[in-house]
Amino acid sequence: MYASTTPDTRKPEPPTSASTSTLPAKDSSHRTATMEEMQKVYDVNAFGPLQVTQAFLPLMRKHGLGGRIVLVGSVASWATAPHAAVYCSSKRAAEGIFEGLRQELAHEGIHVAIVRPGGVSTAIGGKVDADPVKGQSFAKFAELLMKHVGIPPRNITRPISHALTAQFPLATSLGGFDGRFIWLARTILPDRVFDLAMIRIMLGHW
């Protein structure tokens, strides 16, 4: 998680804050995850960015020039996968919080944007335990995703930079080909068809 403010220069600029956090659950299935595991994931993925934002809001208001807040979320907030429900739902919770902030802070000239990357080449898959009983685990799925479609982390800086510096920033944006593909599939496919596709990809059966 990180946050930054733009200092005053000869031409004052509004302060900015960007927050990102990612923690998968050791067991990311709602059916078997413990409440302690779920609470830890929500603390990092949903409540952590909110706490950073709350800490920086007084500075933005004191600056008097509005500001920019960017949440780096995930396309997983749109597309829940089997055995990844805790992680996906925590990302959805974070986006719901920041969508509310966008509406609440608009009259103060503070713009809130959400960036939804797809697969980013990181070591997230190594943070969870593979469970052979569950078929293709979240860890294995993450490993395949990072290998074949994961984009370099530096590519995510482009939509973040747009959200922080553009005159008319987008409220939401996607990152990576797979992110756009998942968003499109989730938008046009009926729920049950999308569910079947995710079951096939994640679990290897219909």
Short mmCIF file of C-alpha atoms in Angstrom, two decimals:
data_model
loop_
_atom_site.label_atom_id
_atom_site.label_comp_id
_atom_site.label_asym_id
_atom_site.label_seq_id
_atom_site.Cartn_x
_atom_site.Cartn_y
_atom_site.Cartn_z
CA MET A 1 0.00 0.00 0.00
CA TYR A 2 1.33 3.42 -0.76
CA ALA A 3 0.23 7.01 -0.73
CA SER A 4 1.79 10.26 -1.84
CA THR A 5 1.09 13.96 -1.88
CA THR A 6 2.18 16.47 -4.49
CA PRO A 7 4.08 19.29 -2.74
CA ASP A 8 3.52 22.95 -3.48
CA THR A 9 5.63 24.39 -6.33
CA ARG A 10 5.55 27.73 -8.11
CA LYS A 11 2.27 26.55 -9.62
CA PRO A 12 0.36 24.79 -6.84
CA GLU A 13 -1.10 21.42 -7.74
CA PRO A 14 -3.80 19.47 -5.92
CA PRO A 15 -2.56 16.72 -3.59
CA THR A 16 -2.89 13.13 -4.72
CA SER A 17 -3.22 9.80 -2.99
CA ALA A 18 -3.02 6.30 -4.46
CA SER A 19 -3.69 3.08 -2.57
CA THR A 20 -3.15 -0.52 -3.54
CA SER A 21 -3.13 -3.68 -1.46
CA THR A 22 -3.40 -7.35 -2.31
CA LEU A 23 -3.57 -10.28 0.05
CA PRO A 24 -5.11 -13.61 -0.98
CA ALA A 25 -6.47 -15.89 1.69
CA LYS A 26 -4.65 -19.08 2.63
CA ASP A 27 -7.97 -20.67 1.77
CA SER A 28 -10.00 -18.32 -0.40
CA SER A 29 -13.19 -20.38 -0.50
CA HIS A 30 -16.11 -18.99 1.48
CA ARG A 31 -17.10 -22.58 2.25
CA THR A 32 -13.97 -23.47 4.21
CA ALA A 33 -12.11 -20.21 5.00
CA THR A 34 -12.02 -19.30 8.66
CA MET A 35 -13.40 -15.99 9.87
CA GLU A 36 -9.88 -15.05 11.00
CA GLU A 37 -8.52 -15.58 7.47
CA MET A 38 -11.38 -13.64 5.93
CA GLN A 39 -10.97 -10.75 8.37
CA LYS A 40 -7.24 -10.51 7.57
CA VAL A 41 -7.94 -10.35 3.82
CA TYR A 42 -10.62 -7.68 4.25
CA ASP A 43 -8.40 -5.68 6.63
CA VAL A 44 -5.68 -5.46 3.98
CA ASN A 45 -7.65 -5.32 0.73
CA ALA A 46 -10.67 -3.22 1.72
CA PHE A 47 -10.11 -1.40 5.00
CA GLY A 48 -6.40 -0.67 4.52
CA PRO A 49 -6.86 1.63 1.49
CA LEU A 50 -9.73 3.37 3.28
CA GLN A 51 -7.55 4.07 6.33
CA VAL A 52 -4.80 5.54 4.13
CA THR A 53 -7.36 7.74 2.40
CA GLN A 54 -8.87 8.90 5.68
CA ALA A 55 -5.40 9.85 6.90
CA PHE A 56 -4.71 12.01 3.82
CA LEU A 57 -8.13 13.63 3.41
CA PRO A 58 -7.49 16.41 5.96
CA LEU A 59 -4.35 17.40 4.02
CA MET A 60 -6.30 17.53 0.77
CA ARG A 61 -8.97 19.70 2.33
CA LYS A 62 -6.40 22.00 3.93
CA HIS A 63 -4.66 22.42 0.57
CA GLY A 64 -7.87 23.91 -0.81
CA LEU A 65 -7.29 22.85 -4.43
CA GLY A 66 -9.27 19.64 -4.51
CA GLY A 67 -7.30 16.48 -5.12
CA ARG A 68 -7.12 13.02 -6.65
CA ILE A 69 -7.58 9.65 -4.97
CA VAL A 70 -6.87 6.43 -6.86
CA LEU A 71 -7.71 2.92 -5.74
CA VAL A 72 -5.85 0.14 -7.54
CA GLY A 73 -8.48 -2.58 -7.40
CA SER A 74 -8.80 -5.67 -9.54
CA VAL A 75 -10.94 -7.09 -12.32
CA ALA A 76 -11.56 -9.87 -9.78
CA SER A 77 -14.10 -7.53 -8.21
CA TRP A 78 -16.20 -8.12 -11.34
CA ALA A 79 -15.50 -11.81 -11.85
CA THR A 80 -15.62 -14.11 -8.84
CA ALA A 81 -13.83 -17.41 -9.36
CA PRO A 82 -14.30 -20.68 -7.44
CA HIS A 83 -11.95 -20.98 -4.44
CA ALA A 84 -11.13 -17.28 -4.80
CA ALA A 85 -14.36 -15.91 -3.38
CA VAL A 86 -12.84 -14.31 -0.28
CA TYR A 87 -10.22 -12.47 -2.31
CA CYS A 88 -12.68 -11.40 -5.02
CA SER A 89 -15.30 -10.24 -2.55
CA SER A 90 -12.73 -8.18 -0.63
CA LYS A 91 -11.84 -6.37 -3.85
CA ARG A 92 -15.53 -5.77 -4.53
CA ALA A 93 -15.95 -4.36 -1.03
CA ALA A 94 -13.05 -1.96 -1.57
CA GLU A 95 -14.55 -0.69 -4.81
CA GLY A 96 -17.93 -0.18 -3.17
CA ILE A 97 -16.29 1.94 -0.47
CA PHE A 98 -14.42 4.09 -2.98
CA GLU A 99 -17.43 4.50 -5.26
CA GLY A 100 -19.21 5.98 -2.26
CA LEU A 101 -16.22 8.23 -1.57
CA ARG A 102 -16.32 9.46 -5.17
CA GLN A 103 -19.89 10.61 -4.71
CA GLU A 104 -19.33 12.09 -1.27
CA LEU A 105 -16.20 14.07 -2.18
CA ALA A 106 -17.19 15.32 -5.64
CA HIS A 107 -18.51 18.64 -4.32
CA GLU A 108 -15.13 19.33 -2.71
CA GLY A 109 -13.32 18.99 -6.03
CA ILE A 110 -11.73 15.69 -4.95
CA HIS A 111 -11.91 13.10 -7.72
CA VAL A 112 -11.85 9.38 -6.84
CA ALA A 113 -10.84 6.89 -9.54
CA ILE A 114 -10.65 3.09 -9.56
CA VAL A 115 -8.11 1.22 -11.70
CA ARG A 116 -8.94 -2.45 -12.33
CA PRO A 117 -5.91 -4.42 -13.55
CA GLY A 118 -6.22 -7.94 -14.87
CA GLY A 119 -3.37 -10.36 -14.25
CA VAL A 120 -0.18 -8.60 -13.18
CA SER A 121 3.12 -10.52 -13.10
CA THR A 122 3.67 -10.76 -9.35
CA ALA A 123 4.26 -13.52 -6.81
CA ILE A 124 0.66 -13.52 -5.59
CA GLY A 125 0.24 -17.21 -6.44
CA GLY A 126 3.01 -18.12 -4.03
CA LYS A 127 1.16 -16.54 -1.11
CA VAL A 128 -1.49 -19.23 -0.91
CA ASP A 129 -1.40 -22.97 -0.28
CA ALA A 130 -2.41 -25.26 -3.10
CA ASP A 131 -5.03 -27.79 -2.05
CA PRO A 132 -5.16 -30.81 -4.40
CA VAL A 133 -8.61 -31.72 -3.11
CA LYS A 134 -10.02 -28.60 -4.79
CA GLY A 135 -8.78 -29.41 -8.29
CA GLN A 136 -6.98 -26.50 -9.92
CA SER A 137 -6.30 -24.30 -6.91
CA PHE A 138 -6.19 -20.54 -6.77
CA ALA A 139 -2.40 -20.75 -6.57
CA LYS A 140 -2.17 -22.80 -9.76
CA PHE A 141 -4.64 -20.57 -11.56
CA ALA A 142 -2.68 -17.49 -10.53
CA GLU A 143 0.56 -19.10 -11.73
CA LEU A 144 -0.92 -19.84 -15.17
CA LEU A 145 -2.47 -16.38 -15.39
CA MET A 146 0.81 -14.65 -14.58
CA LYS A 147 2.75 -16.83 -17.04
CA HIS A 148 0.50 -16.40 -20.07
CA VAL A 149 -1.34 -13.08 -19.75
CA GLY A 150 0.17 -11.28 -16.77
CA ILE A 151 1.35 -7.80 -17.66
CA PRO A 152 4.45 -6.15 -16.15
CA PRO A 153 3.63 -4.04 -13.06
CA ARG A 154 5.03 -0.95 -14.82
CA ASN A 155 2.15 -1.11 -17.33
CA ILE A 156 -0.34 -0.39 -14.56
CA THR A 157 1.33 2.97 -13.97
CA ARG A 158 -0.25 4.32 -17.17
CA PRO A 159 -3.90 4.28 -16.03
CA ILE A 160 -2.79 5.38 -12.55
CA SER A 161 -0.92 8.33 -14.05
CA HIS A 162 -3.99 9.21 -16.12
CA ALA A 163 -6.19 9.17 -13.03
CA LEU A 164 -3.76 11.41 -11.15
CA THR A 165 -2.88 13.92 -13.86
CA ALA A 166 -5.52 14.01 -16.63
CA GLN A 167 -7.71 17.09 -16.83
CA PHE A 168 -10.79 14.89 -17.16
CA PRO A 169 -9.86 11.55 -15.55
CA LEU A 170 -11.97 8.44 -15.95
CA ALA A 171 -13.90 7.24 -12.93
CA THR A 172 -12.88 3.64 -13.67
CA SER A 173 -10.36 2.07 -16.03
CA LEU A 174 -9.08 -1.40 -16.90
CA GLY A 175 -5.53 -2.67 -17.23
CA GLY A 176 -4.26 -5.49 -19.42
CA PHE A 177 -5.79 -7.52 -22.24
CA ASP A 178 -7.12 -10.19 -19.89
CA GLY A 179 -8.73 -7.54 -17.72
CA ARG A 180 -10.61 -6.15 -20.70
CA PHE A 181 -11.53 -9.65 -21.90
CA ILE A 182 -12.88 -10.68 -18.48
CA TRP A 183 -14.84 -7.44 -18.19
CA LEU A 184 -16.34 -7.99 -21.65
CA ALA A 185 -17.21 -11.62 -20.93
CA ARG A 186 -18.79 -10.71 -17.60
CA THR A 187 -20.81 -7.96 -19.27
CA ILE A 188 -22.24 -9.88 -22.22
CA LEU A 189 -22.51 -13.47 -20.96
CA PRO A 190 -25.48 -14.65 -18.90
CA ASP A 191 -24.53 -15.42 -15.31
CA ARG A 192 -24.86 -19.18 -15.64
CA VAL A 193 -22.79 -19.28 -18.82
CA PHE A 194 -20.07 -17.23 -17.16
CA ASP A 195 -20.20 -19.53 -14.12
CA LEU A 196 -19.73 -22.59 -16.36
CA ALA A 197 -16.74 -20.97 -18.04
CA MET A 198 -15.10 -20.17 -14.69
CA ILE A 199 -15.77 -23.69 -13.39
CA ARG A 200 -14.17 -25.14 -16.51
CA ILE A 201 -11.11 -22.89 -16.27
CA MET A 202 -10.57 -23.20 -12.54
CA LEU A 203 -11.75 -26.72 -11.77
CA GLY A 204 -11.30 -28.49 -15.08
CA HIS A 205 -14.88 -29.79 -15.37
CA TRP A 206 -18.36 -28.60 -16.25
#
